[in-house]
XYZ file of C-alpha atoms in Angstrom:
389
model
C 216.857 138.564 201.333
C 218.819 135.438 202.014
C 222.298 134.480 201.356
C 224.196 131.597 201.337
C 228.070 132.402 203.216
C 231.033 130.401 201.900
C 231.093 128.350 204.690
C 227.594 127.435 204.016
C 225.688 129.359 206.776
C 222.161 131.066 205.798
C 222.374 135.022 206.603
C 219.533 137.349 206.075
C 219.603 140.702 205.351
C 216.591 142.977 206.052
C 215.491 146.532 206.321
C 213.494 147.835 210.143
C 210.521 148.720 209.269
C 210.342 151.622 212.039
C 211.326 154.276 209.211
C 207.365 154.431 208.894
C 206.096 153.811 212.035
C 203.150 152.770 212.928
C 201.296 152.398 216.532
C 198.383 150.194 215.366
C 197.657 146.827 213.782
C 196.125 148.189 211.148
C 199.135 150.554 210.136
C 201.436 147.661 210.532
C 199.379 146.165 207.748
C 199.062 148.838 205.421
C 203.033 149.313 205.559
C 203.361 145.796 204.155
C 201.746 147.172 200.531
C 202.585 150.768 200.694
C 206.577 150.361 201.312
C 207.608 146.987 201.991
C 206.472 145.036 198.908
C 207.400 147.906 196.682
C 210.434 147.912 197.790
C 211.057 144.618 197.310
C 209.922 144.809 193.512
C 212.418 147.161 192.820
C 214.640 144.854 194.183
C 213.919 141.973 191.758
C 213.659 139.300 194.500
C 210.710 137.244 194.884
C 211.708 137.536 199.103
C 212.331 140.753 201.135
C 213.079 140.463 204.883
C 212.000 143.155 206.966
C 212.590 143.836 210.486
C 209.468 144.483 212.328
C 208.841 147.066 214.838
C 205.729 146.892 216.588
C 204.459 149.601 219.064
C 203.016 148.500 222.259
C 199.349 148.185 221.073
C 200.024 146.490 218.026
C 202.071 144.094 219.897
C 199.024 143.354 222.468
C 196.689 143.491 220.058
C 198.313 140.273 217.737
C 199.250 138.663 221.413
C 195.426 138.488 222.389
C 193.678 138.192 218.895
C 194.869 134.752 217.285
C 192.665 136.562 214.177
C 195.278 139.398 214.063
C 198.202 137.260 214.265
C 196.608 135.056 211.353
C 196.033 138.393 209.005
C 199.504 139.352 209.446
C 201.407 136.320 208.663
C 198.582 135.900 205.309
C 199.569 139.628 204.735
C 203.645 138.735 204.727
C 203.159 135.677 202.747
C 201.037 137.486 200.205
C 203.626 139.656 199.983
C 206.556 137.845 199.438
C 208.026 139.144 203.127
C 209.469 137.353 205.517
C 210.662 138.000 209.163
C 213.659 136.282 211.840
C 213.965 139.786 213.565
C 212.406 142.165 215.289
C 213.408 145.802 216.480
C 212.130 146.200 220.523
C 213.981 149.041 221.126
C 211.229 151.689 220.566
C 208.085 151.226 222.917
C 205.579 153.903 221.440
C 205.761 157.038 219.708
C 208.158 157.041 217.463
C 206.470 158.519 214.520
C 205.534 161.650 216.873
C 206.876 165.014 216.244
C 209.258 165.200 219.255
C 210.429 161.828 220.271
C 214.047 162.544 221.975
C 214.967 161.081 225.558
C 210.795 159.191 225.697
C 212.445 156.147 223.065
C 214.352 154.958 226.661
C 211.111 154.378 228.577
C 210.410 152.442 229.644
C 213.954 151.009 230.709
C 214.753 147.702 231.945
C 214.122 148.851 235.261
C 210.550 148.484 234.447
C 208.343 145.711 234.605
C 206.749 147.126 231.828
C 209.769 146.472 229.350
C 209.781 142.524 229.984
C 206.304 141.977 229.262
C 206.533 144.067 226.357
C 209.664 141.954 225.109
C 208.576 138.541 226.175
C 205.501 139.430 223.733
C 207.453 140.068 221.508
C 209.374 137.220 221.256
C 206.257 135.066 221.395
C 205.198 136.961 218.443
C 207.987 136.801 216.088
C 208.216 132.325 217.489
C 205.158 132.324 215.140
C 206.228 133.961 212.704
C 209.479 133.059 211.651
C 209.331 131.041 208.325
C 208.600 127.459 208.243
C 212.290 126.814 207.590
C 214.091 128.857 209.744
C 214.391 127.855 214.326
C 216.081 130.753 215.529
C 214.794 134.645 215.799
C 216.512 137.811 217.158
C 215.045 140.603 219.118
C 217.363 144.092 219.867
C 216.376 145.931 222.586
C 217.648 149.136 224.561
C 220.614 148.817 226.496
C 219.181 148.746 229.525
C 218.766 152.802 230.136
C 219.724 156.147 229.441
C 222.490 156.374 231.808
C 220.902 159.562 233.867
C 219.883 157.968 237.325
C 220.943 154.753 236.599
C 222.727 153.535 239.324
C 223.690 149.993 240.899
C 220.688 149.767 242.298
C 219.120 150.203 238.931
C 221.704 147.672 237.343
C 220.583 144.897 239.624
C 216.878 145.280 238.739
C 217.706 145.344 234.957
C 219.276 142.168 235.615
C 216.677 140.392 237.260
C 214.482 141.424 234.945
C 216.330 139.903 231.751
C 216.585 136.797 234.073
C 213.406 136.348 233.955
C 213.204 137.244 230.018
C 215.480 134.487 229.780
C 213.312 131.831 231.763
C 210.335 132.532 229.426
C 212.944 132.468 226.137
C 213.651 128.689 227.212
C 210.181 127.839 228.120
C 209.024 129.548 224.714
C 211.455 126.958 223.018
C 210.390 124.112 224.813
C 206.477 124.851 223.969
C 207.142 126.175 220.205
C 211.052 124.497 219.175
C 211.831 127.912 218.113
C 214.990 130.540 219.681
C 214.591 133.406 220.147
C 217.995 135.540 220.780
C 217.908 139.255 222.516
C 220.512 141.653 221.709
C 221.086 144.509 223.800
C 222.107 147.509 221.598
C 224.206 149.966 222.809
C 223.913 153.627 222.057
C 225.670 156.930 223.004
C 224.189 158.463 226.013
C 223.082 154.922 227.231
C 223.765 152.723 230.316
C 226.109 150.733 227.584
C 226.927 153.610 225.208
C 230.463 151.274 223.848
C 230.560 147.509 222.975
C 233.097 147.319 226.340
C 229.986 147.929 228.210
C 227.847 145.527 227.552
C 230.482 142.987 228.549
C 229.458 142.878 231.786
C 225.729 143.067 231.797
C 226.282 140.191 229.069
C 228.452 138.166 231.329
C 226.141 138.110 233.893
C 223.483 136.762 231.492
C 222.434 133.366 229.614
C 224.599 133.455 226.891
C 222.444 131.116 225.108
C 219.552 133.723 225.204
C 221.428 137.387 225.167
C 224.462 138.639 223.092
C 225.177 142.373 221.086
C 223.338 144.024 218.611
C 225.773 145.986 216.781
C 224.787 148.864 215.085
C 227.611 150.219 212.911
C 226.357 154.014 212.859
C 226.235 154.237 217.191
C 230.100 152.244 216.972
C 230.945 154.833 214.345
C 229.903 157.584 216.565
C 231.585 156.385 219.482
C 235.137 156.355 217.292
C 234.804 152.561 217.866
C 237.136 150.671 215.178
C 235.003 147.397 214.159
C 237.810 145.242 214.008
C 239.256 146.092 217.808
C 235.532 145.915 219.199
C 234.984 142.851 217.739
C 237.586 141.293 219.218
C 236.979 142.368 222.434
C 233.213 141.122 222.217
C 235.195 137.409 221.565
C 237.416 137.262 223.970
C 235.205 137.736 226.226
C 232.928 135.489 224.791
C 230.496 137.806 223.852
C 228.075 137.481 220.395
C 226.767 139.171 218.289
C 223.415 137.594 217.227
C 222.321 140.627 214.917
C 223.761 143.666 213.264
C 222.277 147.086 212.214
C 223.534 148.766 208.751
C 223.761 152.117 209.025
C 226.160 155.262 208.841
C 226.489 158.267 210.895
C 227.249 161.897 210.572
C 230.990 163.162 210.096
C 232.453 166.637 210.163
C 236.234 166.127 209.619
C 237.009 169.970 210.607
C 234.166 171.674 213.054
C 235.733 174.848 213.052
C 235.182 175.362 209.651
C 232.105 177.515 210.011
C 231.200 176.050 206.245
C 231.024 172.637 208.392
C 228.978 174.280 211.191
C 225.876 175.302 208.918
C 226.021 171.993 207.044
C 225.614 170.377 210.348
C 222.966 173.062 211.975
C 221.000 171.871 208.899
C 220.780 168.143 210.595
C 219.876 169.448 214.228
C 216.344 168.982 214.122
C 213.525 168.527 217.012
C 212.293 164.850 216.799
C 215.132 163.008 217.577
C 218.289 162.741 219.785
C 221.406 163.339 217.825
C 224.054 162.495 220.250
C 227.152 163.767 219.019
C 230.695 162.809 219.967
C 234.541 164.107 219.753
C 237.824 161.892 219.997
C 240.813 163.773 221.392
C 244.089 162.340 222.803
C 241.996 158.859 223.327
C 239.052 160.743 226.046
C 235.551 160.852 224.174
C 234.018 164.157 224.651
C 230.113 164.623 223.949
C 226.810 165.834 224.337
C 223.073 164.602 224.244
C 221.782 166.183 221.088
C 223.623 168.012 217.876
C 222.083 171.951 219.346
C 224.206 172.074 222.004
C 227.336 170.590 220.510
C 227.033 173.323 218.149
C 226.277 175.673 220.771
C 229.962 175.811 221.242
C 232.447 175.259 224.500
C 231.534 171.653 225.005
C 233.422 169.708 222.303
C 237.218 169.951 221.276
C 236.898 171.772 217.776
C 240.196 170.894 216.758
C 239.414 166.958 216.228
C 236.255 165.355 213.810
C 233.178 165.225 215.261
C 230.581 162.410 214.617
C 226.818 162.566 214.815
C 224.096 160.055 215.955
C 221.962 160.728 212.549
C 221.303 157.716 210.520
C 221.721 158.966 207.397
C 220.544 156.796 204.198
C 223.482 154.123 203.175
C 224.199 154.976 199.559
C 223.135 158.687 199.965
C 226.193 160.205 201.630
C 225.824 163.943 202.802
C 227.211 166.691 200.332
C 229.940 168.335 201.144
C 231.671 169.479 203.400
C 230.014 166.433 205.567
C 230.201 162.731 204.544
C 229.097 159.674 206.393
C 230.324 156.395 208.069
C 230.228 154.136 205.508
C 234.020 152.903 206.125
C 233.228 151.996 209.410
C 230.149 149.980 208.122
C 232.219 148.643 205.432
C 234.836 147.515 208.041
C 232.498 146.170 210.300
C 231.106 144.052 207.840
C 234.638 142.719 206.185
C 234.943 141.278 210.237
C 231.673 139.842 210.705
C 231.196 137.915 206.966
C 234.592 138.203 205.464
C 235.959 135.708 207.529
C 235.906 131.531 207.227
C 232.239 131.764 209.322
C 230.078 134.478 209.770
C 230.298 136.128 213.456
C 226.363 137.199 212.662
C 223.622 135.994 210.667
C 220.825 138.766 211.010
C 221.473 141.636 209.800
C 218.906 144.879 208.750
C 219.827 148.129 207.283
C 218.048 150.756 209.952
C 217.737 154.229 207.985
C 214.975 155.948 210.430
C 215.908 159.338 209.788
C 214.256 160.046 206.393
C 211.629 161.980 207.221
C 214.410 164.544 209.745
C 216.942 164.666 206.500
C 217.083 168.372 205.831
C 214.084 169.465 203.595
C 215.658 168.975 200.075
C 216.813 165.570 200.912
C 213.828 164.232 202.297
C 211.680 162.548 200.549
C 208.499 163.489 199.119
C 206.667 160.602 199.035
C 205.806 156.571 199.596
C 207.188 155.865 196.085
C 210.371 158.007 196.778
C 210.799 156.141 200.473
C 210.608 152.901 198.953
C 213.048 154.157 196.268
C 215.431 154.916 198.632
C 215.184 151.705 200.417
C 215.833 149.973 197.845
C 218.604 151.998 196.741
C 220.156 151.143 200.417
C 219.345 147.600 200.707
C 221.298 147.213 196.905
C 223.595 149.009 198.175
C 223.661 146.377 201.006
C 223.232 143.496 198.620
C 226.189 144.322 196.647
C 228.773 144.912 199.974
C 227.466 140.945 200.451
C 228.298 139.988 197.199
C 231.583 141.625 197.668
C 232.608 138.919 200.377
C 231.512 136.361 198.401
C 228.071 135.604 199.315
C 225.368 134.511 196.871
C 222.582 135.232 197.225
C 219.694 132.684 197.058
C 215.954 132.927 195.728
């Protein structure tokens, strides 16, 4: 969806499509009719943006077929679909069973990662609508932080040197930008905004800036409006923005709390959770051993890396992020000019919601979706955007 901020700037919103993952060309296609245009009816708009994700071989195969590329961008105009971003955070595998520490390989270390990304951002050149010059790509930031060491550092930055050479020759040859935005995460080389101020600094900072994702900064105990700042004085962007909400437990010790949160610790993916107490963040890779006890202060909240869906809040005794999401946003659109233009709602975690909340089907998925993005829509409309057709 597109809106028009006060100030005049274009901002799109969209959803990532890598809530139904798929590793093929083929199941990138069928997504576009089972979910994404469904979802978009329900919507009432005659123009959905989603956020691609495409796995490593779906990714080659529409780099070295100019057929595939062609049925995918008939497929998203058939559709009414559009897309300025993509997610290349995930390499492979994410719609496997156990998926855990394997979404940080390969790292930035690896030569591996740049030609994935610099295919990717040839990709998405071609197919960013006719009337829009500028695309964004998140990625990892940079590693999970286990072994990562100077030595490590140095090679990530060589590496997204050379990203950025191809970026400007990829303008030159097609007049389109592309933008990457490192996103950090708990656990990660840059787990807080603050640490992806150096990495960035020591970039092009016409070619790299932040993704924020308001669920990881809500995790981290990050307030939106101090982080923010930061990121600008140092002269640090944010070229695109991830809505979504994480798990809270205001009172762990409540053994009431405990079970409602065992119910979320489940085996596919990491649920890095984390603890605030006298201004030192406490936490620990996954949700099992946080609730394992004697690792985490039990006398402060607790916050969980579980996306869980926008206007769906957990029942009681939990409840979710959204006021950090909300803040976050009243920063980056509710001022004079928008500090972000891209921004996707990233709800991945359907499918590892506890059994009665999942849902049981495409049709419920895509109601959900669209119960989030309208959620989404409305927060926009709050700020005073309009939206446009």
């Amino acid at each position: 969806m597109r809106f028009r901020h006060p100030d005049g700037s274009l901002v799109h919103l969209a959803y990532c499509t890598n809530v139904h993952p798929a590793e093929d060309l083929d199941g990138v296609l069928a997504q576009l009719g089972a979910y994404c245009e469904p979802v978009r009816r329900r919507l009432g708009t005659e123009r959905l943006g989603i956020g691609l994700w495409l796995a490593r071989d779906a990714a080659r195969a529409l780099t070295t077929e100019a057929s595939a590329l062609r049925r995918l961008r008939t497929e998203l105009d058939r559709r009414g679909l559009e897309v300025v971003t993509l997610n290349g955070f995930p390499y492979r595998g994410f719609g496997a069973e156990k998926v855990k520490y394997r979404v940080y390989q390969p790292d930035w270390r690896d030569a591996e990662r740049l030609e994935y990304t610099a295919e990717l951002a040839g990709l998405l050149a071609e197919l960013l609508p006719p009337d829009v010059t500028e695309g964004t790509l998140s990625t990892l930031p940079l590693a999970w932080r286990s072994d990562f060491d100077a030595a490590g550092a140095a090679a990530a930055e060589r590496q997204l040197t050379e990203l950025a050479r191809r970026l400007d020759d990829l303008e030159e040859r097609t007049g389109r930008s592309i933008r990457v935005a490192l996103e950090p995460e708990p656990g990660c080389a840059v787990e807080r905004t603050a640490d992806a101020l150096a990495p960035l600094a020591a970039l092009p900072a016409h070619r790299f800036g932040l993704c924020l994702d308001t669920c990881h900064l809500a995790t981290c105990f990050e307030e939106p409006a101090t982080a923010l700042a930061a990121l600008e004085r140092a002269g640090a962007t944010v070229p695109k923005v991830q809505l979504s909400a994480a798990l809270h437990a205001e009172d762990p010790a409540d053994p009431a709390v405990r079970a409602a949160l065992a119910a979320f610790d489940e085996p596919r993916f990491l649920h890095q959770t984390r603890a605030l107490a006298e201004g030192v963040l406490h936490g620990t890779d996954d949700l099992g051993p946080a609730l394992a006890g004697g690792t985490l202060p039990e006398t402060v909240p607790w916050r969980a890396h579980f996306h869980v869906p926008l206007h769906a809040p957990p029942a009681p005794p939990l409840t979710s992020t959204m006021d950090v999401l909300r803040g976050s946003l009243d920063v980056l659109l509710g001022q004079d000019a928008p500090r972000s233009r891209h921004f996707e709602v990233e709800t991945y975690t359907w499918q590892a919601l506890p059994p009665e909340a999942r849902p049981a089907d495409a049709a419920q998925l895509a109601d959900g979706i669209a119960a989030e993005l309208a959620l989404a829509r409305g927060l926009f409309r709050d700020l005073g955007l309009k939206e446009l057709p």
